């Protein structure tokens, strides 16, 4: 029986940049520490795009993109490793006060979701906090309210 878990992260990276990090599989390894690379049938995610995510220990996990809504900055894909299938729905939105919030709704076997949650949470955090010019480094926080006087 499938279960559902939802995660969120908020950070200073602009929504357009966070979305591009999702939209280009070649960039997934910049912010997702458990993804060492990705091969995809197209350079940009779109319904029907397939490929493989490269993980540690030479693990290769096939994926299929099911849905993409660029205007809403959301997408859904499915990954399968052996008999285990996960459906992952991602989205990006502007955060109050600047930056962006990203979310992930995962559907699959609860033990797998529970085991994957810490890695997924770390990846989401990095997606919205890493400096776009220097992968692996925190972005500067968005400017706060200005005092004039």
PDB file of C-alpha atoms in Angstrom:
ATOM      1  CA  UNK A   1       0.000   0.000   0.000  1.00  0.00           C
ATOM      2  CA  UNK A   2       1.352   3.418  -0.972  1.00  0.00           C
ATOM      3  CA  UNK A   3       1.852   6.196   1.548  1.00  0.00           C
ATOM      4  CA  UNK A   4       2.361   9.922   0.997  1.00  0.00           C
ATOM      5  CA  UNK A   5       4.857  12.279   2.659  1.00  0.00           C
ATOM      6  CA  UNK A   6       5.246  15.996   1.949  1.00  0.00           C
ATOM      7  CA  UNK A   7       8.393  18.050   2.619  1.00  0.00           C
ATOM      8  CA  UNK A   8       9.156  21.779   2.245  1.00  0.00           C
ATOM      9  CA  UNK A   9      12.200  24.052   2.340  1.00  0.00           C
ATOM     10  CA  UNK A  10      12.531  27.827   2.070  1.00  0.00           C
ATOM     11  CA  UNK A  11      15.611  29.847   1.201  1.00  0.00           C
ATOM     12  CA  UNK A  12      16.986  32.960  -0.514  1.00  0.00           C
ATOM     13  CA  UNK A  13      17.345  31.540  -4.051  1.00  0.00           C
ATOM     14  CA  UNK A  14      14.951  33.209  -6.522  1.00  0.00           C
ATOM     15  CA  UNK A  15      12.053  31.027  -7.731  1.00  0.00           C
ATOM     16  CA  UNK A  16      13.231  31.231 -11.363  1.00  0.00           C
ATOM     17  CA  UNK A  17      16.686  29.908 -10.414  1.00  0.00           C
ATOM     18  CA  UNK A  18      15.266  27.143  -8.201  1.00  0.00           C
ATOM     19  CA  UNK A  19      12.995  26.095 -11.074  1.00  0.00           C
ATOM     20  CA  UNK A  20      15.914  25.970 -13.535  1.00  0.00           C
ATOM     21  CA  UNK A  21      17.766  23.700 -11.127  1.00  0.00           C
ATOM     22  CA  UNK A  22      14.843  21.272 -11.402  1.00  0.00           C
ATOM     23  CA  UNK A  23      14.214  21.773 -15.124  1.00  0.00           C
ATOM     24  CA  UNK A  24      17.714  20.797 -16.280  1.00  0.00           C
ATOM     25  CA  UNK A  25      18.702  17.236 -15.287  1.00  0.00           C
ATOM     26  CA  UNK A  26      22.392  18.072 -15.820  1.00  0.00           C
ATOM     27  CA  UNK A  27      22.057  20.436 -12.805  1.00  0.00           C
ATOM     28  CA  UNK A  28      20.525  17.955 -10.353  1.00  0.00           C
ATOM     29  CA  UNK A  29      23.923  16.932  -8.987  1.00  0.00           C
ATOM     30  CA  UNK A  30      24.690  20.585  -8.116  1.00  0.00           C
ATOM     31  CA  UNK A  31      22.188  20.604  -5.259  1.00  0.00           C
ATOM     32  CA  UNK A  32      21.204  16.993  -4.577  1.00  0.00           C
ATOM     33  CA  UNK A  33      24.035  15.292  -2.678  1.00  0.00           C
ATOM     34  CA  UNK A  34      22.845  11.761  -3.470  1.00  0.00           C
ATOM     35  CA  UNK A  35      22.633  12.405  -7.224  1.00  0.00           C
ATOM     36  CA  UNK A  36      26.058  12.136  -8.844  1.00  0.00           C
ATOM     37  CA  UNK A  37      24.684  12.737 -12.338  1.00  0.00           C
ATOM     38  CA  UNK A  38      21.727  12.121 -14.609  1.00  0.00           C
ATOM     39  CA  UNK A  39      21.294  10.936 -18.179  1.00  0.00           C
ATOM     40  CA  UNK A  40      18.089  12.118 -19.833  1.00  0.00           C
ATOM     41  CA  UNK A  41      16.479  11.756 -23.252  1.00  0.00           C
ATOM     42  CA  UNK A  42      16.171  15.572 -23.466  1.00  0.00           C
ATOM     43  CA  UNK A  43      18.134  18.456 -21.946  1.00  0.00           C
ATOM     44  CA  UNK A  44      15.026  19.830 -20.186  1.00  0.00           C
ATOM     45  CA  UNK A  45      12.279  18.023 -18.295  1.00  0.00           C
ATOM     46  CA  UNK A  46       9.048  17.500 -20.239  1.00  0.00           C
ATOM     47  CA  UNK A  47       6.320  14.866 -20.139  1.00  0.00           C
ATOM     48  CA  UNK A  48       7.718  11.595 -21.465  1.00  0.00           C
ATOM     49  CA  UNK A  49      11.392  12.423 -20.882  1.00  0.00           C
ATOM     50  CA  UNK A  50      13.170   9.339 -19.559  1.00  0.00           C
ATOM     51  CA  UNK A  51      16.590   8.688 -18.167  1.00  0.00           C
ATOM     52  CA  UNK A  52      18.658   7.404 -15.289  1.00  0.00           C
ATOM     53  CA  UNK A  53      19.782   9.064 -12.089  1.00  0.00           C
ATOM     54  CA  UNK A  54      23.318   8.082 -11.042  1.00  0.00           C
ATOM     55  CA  UNK A  55      23.770   7.525  -7.315  1.00  0.00           C
ATOM     56  CA  UNK A  56      26.538   6.305  -5.046  1.00  0.00           C
ATOM     57  CA  UNK A  57      28.006   2.815  -5.489  1.00  0.00           C
ATOM     58  CA  UNK A  58      27.233   2.798  -9.223  1.00  0.00           C
ATOM     59  CA  UNK A  59      23.473   2.739  -8.563  1.00  0.00           C
ATOM     60  CA  UNK A  60      21.458   3.751 -11.638  1.00  0.00           C
ATOM     61  CA  UNK A  61      17.751   4.435 -11.134  1.00  0.00           C
ATOM     62  CA  UNK A  62      15.490   4.831 -14.188  1.00  0.00           C
ATOM     63  CA  UNK A  63      13.003   7.684 -14.269  1.00  0.00           C
ATOM     64  CA  UNK A  64      10.135   8.973 -16.381  1.00  0.00           C
ATOM     65  CA  UNK A  65       8.814  12.541 -16.244  1.00  0.00           C
ATOM     66  CA  UNK A  66       5.024  12.373 -16.042  1.00  0.00           C
ATOM     67  CA  UNK A  67       3.929  16.022 -15.916  1.00  0.00           C
ATOM     68  CA  UNK A  68       5.509  19.479 -16.170  1.00  0.00           C
ATOM     69  CA  UNK A  69       3.849  22.880 -15.721  1.00  0.00           C
ATOM     70  CA  UNK A  70       6.514  25.518 -16.309  1.00  0.00           C
ATOM     71  CA  UNK A  71       4.169  28.422 -15.546  1.00  0.00           C
ATOM     72  CA  UNK A  72       3.287  26.909 -12.163  1.00  0.00           C
ATOM     73  CA  UNK A  73       6.874  25.673 -11.659  1.00  0.00           C
ATOM     74  CA  UNK A  74       5.744  22.151 -10.867  1.00  0.00           C
ATOM     75  CA  UNK A  75       6.603  18.712 -12.165  1.00  0.00           C
ATOM     76  CA  UNK A  76       6.008  15.061 -11.398  1.00  0.00           C
ATOM     77  CA  UNK A  77       8.224  12.094 -12.144  1.00  0.00           C
ATOM     78  CA  UNK A  78       8.409   8.437 -11.325  1.00  0.00           C
ATOM     79  CA  UNK A  79      11.501   6.475 -10.326  1.00  0.00           C
ATOM     80  CA  UNK A  80      11.768   2.731  -9.992  1.00  0.00           C
ATOM     81  CA  UNK A  81      14.468   0.610  -8.374  1.00  0.00           C
ATOM     82  CA  UNK A  82      13.627  -3.070  -8.680  1.00  0.00           C
ATOM     83  CA  UNK A  83      10.094  -3.590  -7.388  1.00  0.00           C
ATOM     84  CA  UNK A  84      10.015  -0.215  -5.593  1.00  0.00           C
ATOM     85  CA  UNK A  85       8.290   2.630  -7.406  1.00  0.00           C
ATOM     86  CA  UNK A  86       8.121   6.213  -6.131  1.00  0.00           C
ATOM     87  CA  UNK A  87       6.135   9.102  -7.553  1.00  0.00           C
ATOM     88  CA  UNK A  88       7.710  12.475  -6.754  1.00  0.00           C
ATOM     89  CA  UNK A  89       5.822  15.739  -7.234  1.00  0.00           C
ATOM     90  CA  UNK A  90       7.919  18.922  -6.941  1.00  0.00           C
ATOM     91  CA  UNK A  91       6.977  22.597  -6.954  1.00  0.00           C
ATOM     92  CA  UNK A  92       8.593  25.998  -6.447  1.00  0.00           C
ATOM     93  CA  UNK A  93       6.875  29.204  -5.328  1.00  0.00           C
ATOM     94  CA  UNK A  94       7.927  32.640  -4.183  1.00  0.00           C
ATOM     95  CA  UNK A  95       8.483  32.872  -0.433  1.00  0.00           C
ATOM     96  CA  UNK A  96       7.097  35.679   1.713  1.00  0.00           C
ATOM     97  CA  UNK A  97       9.796  38.330   1.982  1.00  0.00           C
ATOM     98  CA  UNK A  98      11.758  37.026  -1.032  1.00  0.00           C
ATOM     99  CA  UNK A  99      13.487  33.859  -2.064  1.00  0.00           C
ATOM    100  CA  UNK A 100      11.587  30.667  -2.728  1.00  0.00           C
ATOM    101  CA  UNK A 101       9.846  27.733  -1.139  1.00  0.00           C
ATOM    102  CA  UNK A 102      10.046  24.297  -2.690  1.00  0.00           C
ATOM    103  CA  UNK A 103       7.921  21.311  -1.881  1.00  0.00           C
ATOM    104  CA  UNK A 104       8.039  17.598  -2.533  1.00  0.00           C
ATOM    105  CA  UNK A 105       5.133  15.182  -2.246  1.00  0.00           C
ATOM    106  CA  UNK A 106       6.379  11.586  -2.326  1.00  0.00           C
ATOM    107  CA  UNK A 107       4.180   8.536  -2.865  1.00  0.00           C
ATOM    108  CA  UNK A 108       5.414   4.993  -2.311  1.00  0.00           C
ATOM    109  CA  UNK A 109       6.031   2.336   0.332  1.00  0.00           C
ATOM    110  CA  UNK A 110       6.261   3.965   3.775  1.00  0.00           C
ATOM    111  CA  UNK A 111       9.565   2.311   4.803  1.00  0.00           C
ATOM    112  CA  UNK A 112      11.210   3.596   1.606  1.00  0.00           C
ATOM    113  CA  UNK A 113       9.768   7.101   2.072  1.00  0.00           C
ATOM    114  CA  UNK A 114      10.918   7.180   5.698  1.00  0.00           C
ATOM    115  CA  UNK A 115      14.430   6.153   4.696  1.00  0.00           C
ATOM    116  CA  UNK A 116      14.587   8.647   1.821  1.00  0.00           C
ATOM    117  CA  UNK A 117      13.174  11.618   3.764  1.00  0.00           C
ATOM    118  CA  UNK A 118      16.474  12.863   5.315  1.00  0.00           C
ATOM    119  CA  UNK A 119      18.241  12.884   1.917  1.00  0.00           C
ATOM    120  CA  UNK A 120      15.261  14.516   0.225  1.00  0.00           C
ATOM    121  CA  UNK A 121      15.016  17.213   2.911  1.00  0.00           C
ATOM    122  CA  UNK A 122      18.722  18.007   2.571  1.00  0.00           C
ATOM    123  CA  UNK A 123      18.408  18.221  -1.222  1.00  0.00           C
ATOM    124  CA  UNK A 124      15.392  20.557  -0.999  1.00  0.00           C
ATOM    125  CA  UNK A 125      17.258  22.783   1.442  1.00  0.00           C
ATOM    126  CA  UNK A 126      20.266  22.963  -0.879  1.00  0.00           C
ATOM    127  CA  UNK A 127      18.029  23.678  -3.882  1.00  0.00           C
ATOM    128  CA  UNK A 128      16.795  26.926  -2.316  1.00  0.00           C
ATOM    129  CA  UNK A 129      19.909  27.987  -0.374  1.00  0.00           C
ATOM    130  CA  UNK A 130      22.955  27.351  -2.576  1.00  0.00           C
ATOM    131  CA  UNK A 131      24.676  30.243  -4.327  1.00  0.00           C
ATOM    132  CA  UNK A 132      23.808  29.878  -8.036  1.00  0.00           C
ATOM    133  CA  UNK A 133      27.285  31.004  -9.089  1.00  0.00           C
ATOM    134  CA  UNK A 134      29.123  28.596  -6.817  1.00  0.00           C
ATOM    135  CA  UNK A 135      27.459  25.206  -6.344  1.00  0.00           C
ATOM    136  CA  UNK A 136      27.950  23.907  -2.832  1.00  0.00           C
ATOM    137  CA  UNK A 137      28.021  27.343  -1.194  1.00  0.00           C
ATOM    138  CA  UNK A 138      25.181  29.113   0.615  1.00  0.00           C
ATOM    139  CA  UNK A 139      23.475  31.994  -1.159  1.00  0.00           C
ATOM    140  CA  UNK A 140      23.371  35.386   0.438  1.00  0.00           C
ATOM    141  CA  UNK A 141      20.127  35.965   2.305  1.00  0.00           C
ATOM    142  CA  UNK A 142      17.663  38.254   0.547  1.00  0.00           C
ATOM    143  CA  UNK A 143      17.919  41.898   1.585  1.00  0.00           C
ATOM    144  CA  UNK A 144      15.796  42.771   4.594  1.00  0.00           C
ATOM    145  CA  UNK A 145      13.636  45.850   5.041  1.00  0.00           C
ATOM    146  CA  UNK A 146      15.462  49.081   4.353  1.00  0.00           C
ATOM    147  CA  UNK A 147      15.490  51.913   6.888  1.00  0.00           C
ATOM    148  CA  UNK A 148      15.367  55.397   5.428  1.00  0.00           C
ATOM    149  CA  UNK A 149      15.672  58.547   7.357  1.00  0.00           C
TER     150      UNK A 149
END
